[in-house]
Amino acid sequence: MGKGPLLLTLALLSSACTEALLQPQAVTESTLDDRLQIRGRVCTNPPDPSGFPVKIVFLIDSSGSMCISDGPGSQASNGFCETVGDQLAAMGITTPGRVRALHSLIDRFRNQRNVQVALIPFDSKVSNMYPATGFTPASDGALPTRIDALQNELGKGTDYQGALAEAYARIDADIQGLVTAGRRGELPRTKYVVILLTDGIPYPRCTTNDADPDPSVYATPARPWGIWRDNPVTFCNPLLDENGDILENPNLDENDQEIVLGFTAGADRNQNYQVFDAADRLSALKDKYNIGEVRLHTIMLLNKEAVNLCGEICMRDVYSIPGGTAEDAARVAEWTLRQIAIKHGNGTFQQFTDMAQIELGSLDYSSLASRFVQKTLLVSNTAAFPVLQGPSLDSDGDAVPDTEDSERVVGTNHLNVDTDGDGFPDSFELAHRPRGFDPLLPDPRGCKDGPGFIAVFSCRDTDGDGLSQAAEVYLGTDPTLPDSDADGIPDGAEVLLRMDPAAANERLMDHDLDGVPDLLEVFQHSNPMLDDRLVHARDSYRYEIVEVPQDNGRVCYDYLVTNIRLMTPDQASGQHGYNFITLTFGEAPETGVSRDYGLWKKACAFAQFAPPSLRSPAGPELTLTERDFARLDDISYIPGSSVPTNFRTFCKGAVP
């Protein structure tokens, strides 16, 4: 047992407060019994490994040299592999090492529902990909046949740049598909693994400038980091007539098909900067889309015995490098692949010279699965909006105190969160008047028809964060995620407090310069936009949270939240004093609490306070249980109200 993450976070944030904040505060004593505390238990979901996908892209070199480096293999009836086949037959190898290793790895994953794969063979271009788009489960019965086919129909080139670009395109499309399907929440729990398996240097390798007078700018086996000269020259450069017009395109085969997709003769191709940039783009997907992990590993296969048996044709034409030998080419390939994996891909490099020893299982394919722990426990009395002097009565919970929320002051209805019904809370429209919002007139950007326009968005709150679809579209938040920036504060709460629901770093800021970070102010129910330090000691909520691990992998939290100030709000029914109090709980995998969007649920309670005669509960405390919490997306709300439609059965306490 111990402190939960929220309590630890609050303690750490408190340690950053100014010395002035820690000095004894003058507290006005009151005999009014207006404080409540809430006690209870809430538990996380049990661990579920299937909710942590591992998606693997295999970029498999299918150039003709693979029939030597990891034979046998075939190109065509008169291909290079058939030419040297007799010399290699003496080795007695019937199945390429990469084929055997892939079979073994897929067999290992066959019963793991969270593992999906994509096979992308490449030579001068990618071809025979499986599946054609996306990923397929490791249990796919067609995979063994597809793996066996890797030793057939070998091509000619080794286009690193094109292969890495295809891996990027496939992963990016998968990410976009998840976002479009409303499954962005899976991304921080997903691991993408790319494996580039090849036997040599990129080929072809072209440069736009082969005529620099300074030879030091060009790469050599001793300086592989430079610019590589054209190889082969006839492919890299177009044939021109006397007028400079192109006579033929060397990048077309006999069927007028591009040999290297997207390549224009005379341009750069497979230069170091291009290959490394392609690897960097892959790695950058992690931060760009908040992915759990993206890793690019490289594997080099080179059967030296087979190369020697192949003889001079291999030494001179297949494995050599301009200005170097076969050994030089191998060293350059190793340097390049190490750079791709280690420096640019957040991965590892492996090399095999004995094809019988090829083993793909030692790479890290482990999922990011871990137990779920607390990300957030946030308590709020919606009838008490924090202002400079402390909690102020806010009957409808729209973050506009009743003293302002009236027809006499700003014209709004103090019993309706959204007076004009356009999907934007009154407080938001008042704060954004310079941008054309008016809490009394439906906005064209909203969800209600108005004079001269028809609303195109829905008023429905699809994720339970307190914002309509219209508001989410305008704010740029995700209508499927209660906490779009994963900062631990639901989007709706941030909007009511005039914070940015799409900026995670805002939680560590101190907008009002009162010495208390914004995140802490949200939890203690003070205002992060007002220097209200003089009332912190008197009015801040106080949390005590104890972590209680369970045998089934769940984690429960026993909590006590005290110093909740009760108000005497109005209701449309004419009843008085019903405070609507919410408890919002977010959980996330232990391995990624700060980056995960969380799984969310909520409990609610009513407490009636109308002094001097009414207080319910009569005592100081309300108690909730784990069963009192419901998923946010299972809760629906009355239009214009912060209260759920099923509050009579859902909420505890003195229900009106």
XYZ file of C-alpha atoms in Angstrom:
656
model
C 0.000 0.000 0.000
C 1.139 3.548 -0.646
C 0.376 6.916 -2.082
C -1.318 6.933 -5.486
C 0.153 8.787 -8.466
C -2.207 11.737 -8.013
C -1.181 12.318 -4.411
C 2.476 12.027 -5.367
C 1.956 14.468 -8.225
C 0.238 16.968 -5.983
C 2.996 16.626 -3.403
C 5.698 17.218 -6.004
C 3.886 20.197 -7.447
C 3.355 21.611 -3.969
C 7.094 21.481 -3.347
C 7.517 23.965 -6.191
C 5.274 26.554 -4.559
C 6.712 29.855 -3.407
C 7.811 30.419 0.164
C 5.051 32.953 0.567
C 2.449 30.318 -0.218
C 3.795 28.084 2.526
C 3.527 30.787 5.190
C 0.590 30.529 7.638
C -2.509 32.043 6.087
C -5.070 34.157 7.841
C -8.274 32.103 7.763
C -11.636 33.639 8.524
C -13.459 31.436 11.000
C -17.075 30.574 10.280
C -19.697 28.766 12.318
C -21.575 27.813 9.130
C -21.489 24.040 8.638
C -20.831 24.266 4.884
C -18.059 21.683 4.407
C -18.378 18.128 3.132
C -15.970 15.269 2.692
C -16.299 12.278 0.378
C -14.826 8.881 1.074
C -14.762 5.779 -1.108
C -12.921 3.303 -3.246
C -12.334 3.186 -6.991
C -10.481 0.481 -8.928
C -8.741 0.195 -12.282
C -9.543 -2.331 -14.988
C -7.702 -5.667 -14.969
C -4.662 -5.944 -17.267
C -5.511 -6.880 -20.866
C -2.508 -7.656 -23.134
C -4.746 -7.685 -26.224
C -5.234 -3.952 -25.787
C -1.545 -3.268 -26.477
C -0.931 -3.894 -30.207
C 2.449 -4.805 -31.668
C 2.614 -4.146 -35.423
C 5.652 -5.390 -37.327
C 6.757 -4.348 -40.825
C 9.249 -6.711 -42.459
C 11.208 -5.013 -45.264
C 12.748 -8.035 -46.978
C 15.462 -7.552 -49.597
C 14.441 -9.470 -52.726
C 17.289 -8.375 -54.982
C 18.968 -11.010 -57.133
C 22.040 -11.174 -54.901
C 19.912 -12.708 -52.139
C 20.101 -16.066 -53.934
C 23.805 -16.008 -53.012
C 23.787 -14.175 -49.683
C 20.909 -16.289 -48.388
C 20.145 -18.845 -51.073
C 18.682 -20.574 -52.835
C 16.484 -18.313 -54.900
C 15.357 -17.600 -58.429
C 14.807 -14.619 -60.691
C 13.649 -15.986 -64.021
C 14.601 -18.760 -66.414
C 17.609 -16.774 -67.597
C 18.285 -14.707 -64.471
C 21.521 -14.234 -62.578
C 20.500 -16.699 -59.871
C 20.034 -19.449 -62.450
C 23.436 -18.611 -63.959
C 25.298 -19.259 -60.704
C 22.960 -21.944 -59.392
C 25.278 -24.853 -60.170
C 28.165 -23.355 -58.178
C 25.938 -22.925 -55.127
C 24.151 -26.281 -55.275
C 27.128 -27.941 -53.620
C 26.290 -26.168 -50.355
C 23.174 -28.322 -50.008
C 20.932 -25.527 -48.704
C 17.268 -25.890 -49.657
C 15.591 -23.170 -47.585
C 16.915 -19.615 -47.182
C 17.732 -18.642 -43.621
C 15.432 -15.626 -43.715
C 12.509 -17.822 -44.779
C 13.149 -20.290 -41.986
C 13.585 -17.495 -39.419
C 10.362 -15.767 -40.480
C 8.403 -19.020 -40.224
C 9.754 -19.530 -36.723
C 8.896 -16.000 -35.640
C 5.362 -16.064 -37.050
C 4.762 -19.427 -35.359
C 5.779 -17.831 -32.079
C 3.245 -15.029 -32.550
C 0.434 -17.160 -33.944
C -1.571 -17.265 -30.704
C -0.913 -13.669 -29.684
C -3.979 -11.684 -30.704
C -2.252 -8.336 -30.300
C 0.470 -9.038 -32.907
C -0.034 -7.994 -36.543
C 2.463 -8.073 -39.402
C 3.116 -6.822 -42.931
C 5.532 -8.410 -45.423
C 7.090 -5.937 -47.862
C 9.610 -7.489 -50.282
C 11.678 -4.907 -52.130
C 14.284 -4.759 -54.863
C 14.283 -1.722 -57.149
C 10.707 -1.240 -55.981
C 8.329 -2.849 -53.523
C 6.186 -5.670 -54.873
C 4.111 -8.660 -53.767
C 3.310 -6.975 -50.453
C 1.093 -8.809 -47.996
C -1.349 -7.569 -47.086
C -1.674 -5.002 -49.842
C -2.445 -2.357 -47.216
C -2.400 -2.268 -43.441
C -1.501 -5.233 -41.265
C -2.713 -8.808 -40.892
C -2.893 -10.929 -37.716
C 0.054 -13.232 -37.125
C -2.485 -16.062 -37.190
C -3.302 -15.374 -40.873
C -3.182 -18.764 -42.609
C -1.821 -17.229 -45.819
C 1.398 -16.014 -44.206
C 3.381 -19.296 -44.531
C 2.811 -19.382 -48.294
C 3.750 -15.722 -48.594
C 6.951 -16.304 -46.656
C 7.907 -19.270 -48.838
C 7.500 -17.065 -51.924
C 10.246 -14.713 -50.725
C 12.908 -16.881 -52.403
C 11.174 -16.663 -55.778
C 10.856 -13.851 -58.299
C 13.918 -12.004 -57.034
C 14.622 -8.673 -58.703
C 17.689 -6.549 -59.343
C 18.141 -3.446 -57.168
C 18.198 -2.712 -53.420
C 16.243 0.503 -52.997
C 16.548 1.367 -49.291
C 14.909 4.728 -49.833
C 11.805 3.280 -51.443
C 11.471 0.488 -48.873
C 11.683 2.856 -45.909
C 9.219 5.216 -47.598
C 6.753 2.338 -47.981
C 7.133 1.431 -44.302
C 6.409 5.031 -43.358
C 3.382 5.214 -45.650
C 1.946 1.983 -44.263
C 2.348 2.961 -40.627
C 1.083 6.493 -41.224
C -1.995 5.113 -43.009
C -2.611 2.744 -40.101
C -2.418 5.643 -37.660
C -4.793 7.769 -39.735
C -7.196 4.846 -39.934
C -7.257 4.525 -36.151
C -7.818 8.248 -35.696
C -10.626 8.293 -38.256
C -12.256 5.302 -36.560
C -12.226 7.089 -33.198
C -9.467 4.878 -31.808
C -6.729 7.440 -31.163
C -6.612 6.189 -27.581
C -4.876 3.006 -28.789
C -1.848 4.865 -30.131
C 0.079 5.382 -26.861
C -0.310 1.639 -26.197
C 0.893 0.583 -29.663
C 4.395 -0.495 -30.651
C 5.464 -0.330 -34.298
C 8.536 -2.363 -35.237
C 10.219 -2.080 -38.655
C 12.869 -4.626 -39.660
C 15.040 -3.882 -42.698
C 16.704 -7.122 -43.790
C 19.224 -6.862 -46.640
C 22.542 -8.174 -47.938
C 24.325 -5.055 -49.118
C 24.546 -1.407 -50.000
C 21.691 0.577 -51.578
C 21.513 0.137 -55.347
C 21.123 2.137 -57.510
C 22.790 5.123 -55.855
C 22.671 8.384 -57.770
C 23.687 12.015 -57.347
C 22.751 15.176 -59.195
C 26.378 16.299 -59.208
C 29.125 13.933 -60.288
C 31.534 16.666 -61.354
C 32.605 18.480 -58.186
C 36.301 19.354 -58.532
C 36.864 18.611 -54.845
C 37.181 14.827 -54.522
C 36.847 15.002 -50.727
C 33.095 15.592 -51.005
C 32.584 12.131 -52.434
C 32.234 8.974 -50.404
C 34.773 6.180 -50.487
C 34.964 2.917 -48.562
C 37.140 4.803 -46.060
C 34.725 7.781 -45.922
C 31.240 6.295 -46.316
C 29.532 9.431 -44.993
C 30.160 11.483 -48.158
C 28.211 11.793 -51.419
C 28.147 8.591 -53.435
C 28.887 8.838 -57.138
C 26.439 7.425 -59.652
C 26.180 3.646 -59.605
C 25.342 2.562 -62.252
C 26.119 5.617 -64.343
C 23.903 4.537 -67.255
C 20.879 4.261 -64.990
C 21.399 7.430 -62.992
C 21.769 9.753 -65.975
C 19.489 10.242 -68.996
C 20.870 9.930 -72.505
C 20.716 13.344 -74.211
C 20.854 14.403 -77.847
C 22.865 17.357 -79.158
C 20.087 19.729 -78.077
C 20.040 18.420 -74.524
C 16.741 16.582 -74.949
C 16.274 13.191 -73.306
C 16.500 10.373 -75.827
C 15.476 7.620 -73.482
C 14.616 7.062 -69.842
C 16.930 4.553 -68.149
C 14.352 4.150 -65.369
C 11.939 2.236 -67.634
C 12.015 -1.482 -68.332
C 10.987 -3.193 -71.566
C 7.319 -2.759 -70.582
C 7.749 0.969 -69.895
C 7.354 0.353 -66.149
C 9.402 2.397 -63.694
C 12.350 0.414 -62.347
C 12.606 2.690 -59.279
C 9.257 4.288 -58.485
C 9.360 8.057 -58.345
C 12.955 8.368 -59.556
C 13.876 10.844 -62.278
C 17.129 10.302 -64.115
C 19.723 12.819 -62.990
C 18.310 13.217 -59.458
C 19.618 12.036 -56.089
C 18.653 8.533 -54.999
C 19.678 6.464 -51.976
C 22.206 9.022 -50.833
C 22.990 8.867 -47.124
C 20.936 11.949 -46.303
C 17.895 10.504 -48.096
C 18.087 7.128 -46.402
C 18.703 8.660 -42.978
C 15.888 11.179 -43.484
C 13.550 8.289 -44.299
C 14.547 6.606 -41.034
C 14.117 9.878 -39.125
C 10.604 10.302 -40.531
C 9.685 6.871 -39.242
C 11.068 7.623 -35.795
C 9.333 11.012 -35.712
C 5.920 9.313 -35.899
C 6.270 8.508 -32.202
C 6.111 12.104 -31.018
C 3.987 13.356 -33.903
C 1.078 11.068 -33.017
C 1.893 10.144 -29.403
C 2.724 6.537 -30.326
C 3.867 4.222 -27.567
C 6.993 3.123 -29.401
C 8.480 3.116 -32.914
C 11.673 1.145 -33.577
C 13.639 0.466 -36.747
C 16.034 -2.491 -36.671
C 18.438 -3.501 -39.440
C 19.819 -6.939 -40.262
C 22.639 -7.694 -42.689
C 22.937 -11.147 -44.283
C 26.101 -12.131 -46.107
C 27.086 -15.760 -46.674
C 30.802 -15.353 -47.387
C 31.199 -19.017 -48.311
C 28.533 -18.663 -51.011
C 30.106 -15.468 -52.325
C 33.446 -17.247 -52.671
C 31.830 -20.204 -54.442
C 30.068 -17.826 -56.816
C 33.464 -16.624 -57.980
C 34.602 -13.591 -59.906
C 31.184 -12.508 -61.172
C 30.051 -11.989 -57.592
C 33.288 -10.426 -56.402
C 33.445 -8.015 -59.322
C 29.872 -7.214 -60.318
C 27.478 -8.111 -57.504
C 29.159 -7.321 -54.207
C 31.725 -4.725 -55.225
C 31.522 -0.976 -54.807
C 32.920 1.789 -57.039
C 36.533 2.199 -56.012
C 36.483 -0.822 -53.718
C 36.247 -4.572 -53.267
C 33.545 -6.927 -52.047
C 34.960 -6.578 -48.530
C 34.753 -2.792 -48.863
C 31.130 -3.051 -49.969
C 30.316 -5.186 -46.931
C 31.915 -2.650 -44.584
C 30.012 0.227 -46.176
C 26.736 -1.703 -45.931
C 27.399 -2.439 -42.267
C 28.198 1.221 -41.555
C 25.046 2.368 -43.341
C 22.774 -0.124 -41.602
C 24.237 0.692 -38.198
C 23.575 4.375 -38.804
C 19.996 3.695 -39.878
C 19.144 1.562 -36.857
C 21.164 2.970 -34.004
C 21.467 6.678 -34.786
C 18.218 7.260 -36.657
C 15.861 4.379 -35.880
C 16.066 3.883 -32.112
C 16.817 0.247 -32.919
C 19.574 -2.343 -33.127
C 21.819 -3.767 -35.841
C 22.482 -7.470 -36.370
C 24.740 -9.262 -38.840
C 24.701 -12.920 -39.880
C 27.358 -14.629 -41.984
C 26.115 -18.161 -41.281
C 22.606 -18.476 -42.666
C 21.880 -21.439 -40.417
C 22.195 -19.058 -37.471
C 19.713 -16.430 -38.646
C 17.345 -15.745 -35.772
C 14.810 -12.934 -35.660
C 13.362 -13.691 -32.243
C 16.020 -11.875 -30.232
C 14.720 -8.446 -31.245
C 12.347 -6.683 -28.872
C 8.748 -7.364 -29.893
C 7.359 -7.119 -26.369
C 4.147 -5.172 -26.022
C 3.804 -2.147 -23.777
C 1.253 -3.979 -21.627
C 1.284 -3.216 -17.917
C -1.219 -2.902 -15.118
C -3.503 0.124 -15.130
C -2.940 2.688 -12.403
C -4.482 5.987 -11.425
C -3.927 8.941 -13.738
C -6.489 11.308 -12.256
C -8.951 11.575 -9.403
C -10.684 14.917 -9.698
C -13.486 16.102 -7.406
C -15.579 19.160 -8.172
C -18.659 20.836 -6.764
C -20.141 22.331 -9.922
C -22.213 24.786 -7.870
C -19.082 26.438 -6.455
C -16.984 28.177 -9.082
C -13.615 29.410 -7.779
C -13.098 33.174 -8.025
C -10.635 35.562 -6.398
C -12.411 35.584 -3.041
C -13.061 31.818 -2.997
C -15.978 29.652 -4.185
C -18.830 31.627 -5.735
C -22.360 30.349 -6.284
C -22.831 28.931 -9.804
C -26.249 27.273 -9.915
C -25.940 25.760 -13.402
C -22.236 24.861 -13.234
C -21.294 26.809 -16.363
C -18.338 28.652 -14.766
C -20.238 31.945 -14.746
C -21.086 32.885 -11.132
C -24.739 33.664 -10.471
C -23.769 37.258 -9.670
C -22.921 37.661 -13.375
C -25.013 34.889 -14.937
C -28.326 36.736 -15.110
C -30.519 38.712 -17.447
C -29.698 41.897 -15.515
C -25.917 41.567 -15.994
C -24.956 39.668 -19.168
C -28.393 38.438 -20.188
C -27.746 34.730 -19.694
C -29.820 32.223 -17.751
C -28.197 31.204 -14.462
C -30.042 27.874 -14.630
C -28.830 26.941 -18.114
C -25.221 26.069 -18.965
C -25.769 27.083 -22.603
C -28.378 29.823 -22.791
C -28.599 29.949 -26.593
C -28.294 26.156 -27.014
C -25.589 26.290 -29.681
C -23.225 23.820 -28.006
C -20.853 26.389 -26.501
C -21.134 27.001 -22.732
C -22.027 30.527 -21.667
C -18.645 31.018 -19.996
C -16.844 30.068 -23.208
C -18.879 32.449 -25.342
C -18.385 35.296 -22.889
C -14.622 34.708 -22.861
C -14.499 34.513 -26.672
C -16.639 37.515 -27.563
C -13.693 39.065 -29.482
C -13.944 36.057 -31.815
C -17.585 36.713 -32.574
C -19.275 34.536 -29.947
C -22.415 35.675 -28.142
C -24.033 33.578 -25.383
C -27.457 34.887 -26.420
C -27.257 34.129 -30.159
C -26.696 30.705 -31.775
C -23.327 30.667 -33.503
C -22.866 29.263 -37.041
C -19.940 27.258 -35.647
C -22.279 25.606 -33.170
C -24.945 22.918 -33.237
C -28.174 24.930 -33.413
C -29.772 26.521 -36.449
C -29.891 30.288 -36.448
C -30.928 33.185 -38.673
C -29.550 32.522 -42.139
C -27.672 29.311 -41.377
C -28.158 25.619 -40.662
C -25.911 23.989 -38.082
C -23.760 21.154 -39.404
C -22.437 19.819 -36.103
C -24.075 17.837 -33.329
C -24.870 19.037 -29.826
C -24.107 15.540 -28.564
C -21.186 15.002 -26.202
C -19.684 11.868 -27.742
C -16.935 11.232 -25.186
C -18.468 12.499 -21.952
C -15.970 15.300 -21.360
C -18.598 18.038 -21.128
C -18.102 19.416 -24.654
C -20.461 19.121 -27.613
C -19.217 17.868 -30.954
C -19.469 21.443 -32.226
C -17.226 22.731 -29.446
C -14.698 19.945 -30.018
C -14.482 20.766 -33.722
C -13.923 24.448 -33.025
C -11.331 23.802 -30.307
C -9.497 21.125 -32.283
C -9.955 18.524 -29.557
C -10.782 14.881 -30.190
C -14.504 14.064 -29.839
C -13.619 10.482 -28.902
C -11.159 11.333 -26.095
C -12.216 12.923 -22.796
C -8.653 14.234 -22.374
C -7.323 15.200 -25.803
C -3.902 16.377 -24.622
C -3.415 13.543 -22.093
C -2.597 16.010 -19.316
C -4.931 14.376 -16.802
C -7.606 17.093 -16.936
C -10.786 16.389 -18.955
C -11.294 18.748 -21.891
C -14.521 20.211 -20.529
C -12.933 21.116 -17.199
C -10.089 22.900 -18.988
C -12.518 24.914 -21.105
C -14.521 26.033 -18.062
C -11.290 27.186 -16.397
C -10.139 28.960 -19.601
C -7.227 26.584 -20.089
C -6.206 25.079 -23.432
C -7.514 21.489 -23.747
C -5.084 20.807 -26.593
C -1.862 21.842 -24.796
C -0.499 19.259 -22.374
C 2.387 21.417 -21.156
C -0.075 23.924 -19.722
C -0.547 21.764 -16.624
C 2.972 22.665 -15.435
C 2.494 26.394 -15.978
C 1.371 28.924 -13.412
C -0.756 31.345 -15.420
C -1.774 33.487 -12.463
C 1.726 33.565 -10.908
C 0.362 32.719 -7.475
C 3.025 30.081 -6.877
C 0.728 27.113 -7.510
C 0.957 25.225 -10.853
C -2.236 25.103 -12.891
C -2.638 21.332 -12.505
C -2.613 21.572 -8.719
C -5.120 24.416 -8.781
C -7.532 22.339 -10.851
C -7.437 19.501 -8.338
C -7.687 21.705 -5.266
C -10.631 23.564 -6.862
C -8.985 26.968 -7.027
C -8.698 29.099 -10.156
C -5.507 28.748 -12.258
C -6.190 32.093 -13.950
C -6.578 34.180 -10.763
C -4.022 34.987 -8.070
C -6.143 33.587 -5.261
C -3.336 32.563 -2.915
C -5.000 34.324 0.028
C -7.851 31.801 0.051
C -5.905 28.621 -0.780
C -5.495 27.533 2.832
C -9.158 28.120 3.587
C -10.842 26.734 0.482
C -8.582 24.213 -1.251
C -9.783 20.621 -1.512
C -7.513 18.125 0.244
C -6.897 14.596 -0.985
C -5.759 11.496 0.851
C -5.308 8.510 -1.465
C -4.021 5.047 -0.584
C -3.122 2.497 -3.271
C -4.369 -1.052 -2.640
C -3.087 -3.611 -5.224
C -5.381 -6.569 -5.922
C -4.478 -10.200 -6.634
C -6.090 -10.057 -10.093
C -3.805 -7.261 -11.294
C -6.248 -4.452 -10.639
C -5.303 -1.549 -8.403
C -7.829 -0.006 -6.037
C -7.587 3.404 -4.424
C -9.122 4.332 -1.099
C -9.667 8.075 -1.119
C -10.815 10.801 1.222
C -11.438 14.263 -0.200
C -12.154 16.956 2.364
C -12.984 20.666 2.582
C -15.584 20.601 -0.206
C -17.512 23.858 0.142
C -21.309 23.599 -0.144
C -23.409 26.361 -1.684
C -27.149 27.071 -1.933
C -27.891 26.915 -5.667
C -31.246 27.468 -7.361
C -33.016 24.943 -9.581
C -35.574 25.347 -12.327
C -37.997 23.270 -10.251
C -37.917 25.875 -7.508
C -35.991 23.640 -5.123
C -32.936 25.086 -3.452
C -29.590 23.970 -2.150
C -28.790 20.929 -4.293
C -25.033 20.791 -4.909
C -23.999 18.545 -7.784
C -20.595 16.998 -7.007
C -18.623 14.915 -9.492
C -15.734 12.490 -9.029
C -13.830 11.830 -12.253
C -11.343 8.958 -12.343
C -8.819 8.384 -15.112
C -6.567 5.339 -15.344
C -3.655 4.545 -17.637
C -0.985 1.869 -18.167
C 1.725 2.130 -15.540
C 4.387 2.280 -18.263
C 2.908 5.412 -19.843
C 0.739 7.326 -17.389
C 1.813 10.776 -18.533
C 1.393 10.060 -22.277
C -1.690 7.843 -22.292
C -5.095 9.389 -22.995
C -6.590 7.286 -20.229
C -9.723 5.294 -19.569
C -12.286 7.402 -17.761
C -15.277 6.965 -15.488
C -17.312 9.190 -13.233
C -19.404 9.088 -10.077
C -21.688 11.833 -8.822
C -23.436 12.843 -5.637
C -25.917 15.453 -4.456
C -25.648 17.277 -1.172
C -28.428 19.662 -0.112
C -27.471 22.780 1.759
C -30.010 25.512 2.545
C -29.185 26.988 5.935
C -30.264 27.273 8.568
C -32.695 24.371 8.340
C -31.483 22.031 5.579
C -28.316 19.983 5.243
C -28.134 16.508 3.720
C -26.207 14.500 4.570
C -26.570 15.716 8.121
C -23.116 14.441 8.954
C -19.802 15.556 7.491
C -19.311 12.705 5.022
C -20.664 10.936 1.939
C -19.451 7.442 1.040
C -19.206 6.046 -2.498
C -18.285 2.591 -3.753
C -16.643 1.237 -6.886
C -20.111 0.389 -8.261
C -21.077 4.065 -8.236
C -18.724 4.836 -11.143
C -19.821 4.669 -14.788
C -17.843 5.114 -18.008
C -17.942 8.670 -19.321
C -19.243 7.614 -22.721
C -22.121 5.768 -21.020
C -23.402 8.950 -19.394
C -25.841 11.227 -21.232
C -26.773 14.750 -20.224
C -29.839 16.949 -20.212
C -29.355 19.728 -22.811
C -28.252 22.914 -21.071
C -27.369 21.078 -17.878
C -24.264 19.558 -16.316
C -26.443 16.910 -14.652
C -26.819 13.413 -16.243
C -30.242 12.454 -17.579
C -30.291 9.374 -15.337
C -29.113 11.221 -12.238
C -31.834 9.756 -10.016
C -30.383 6.270 -10.317
C -26.808 7.223 -11.109
C -26.014 9.822 -8.431
C -25.826 9.238 -4.686
C -26.827 11.425 -1.776
C -29.770 13.799 -1.487
C -31.066 13.488 -5.050
C -33.620 16.225 -5.928
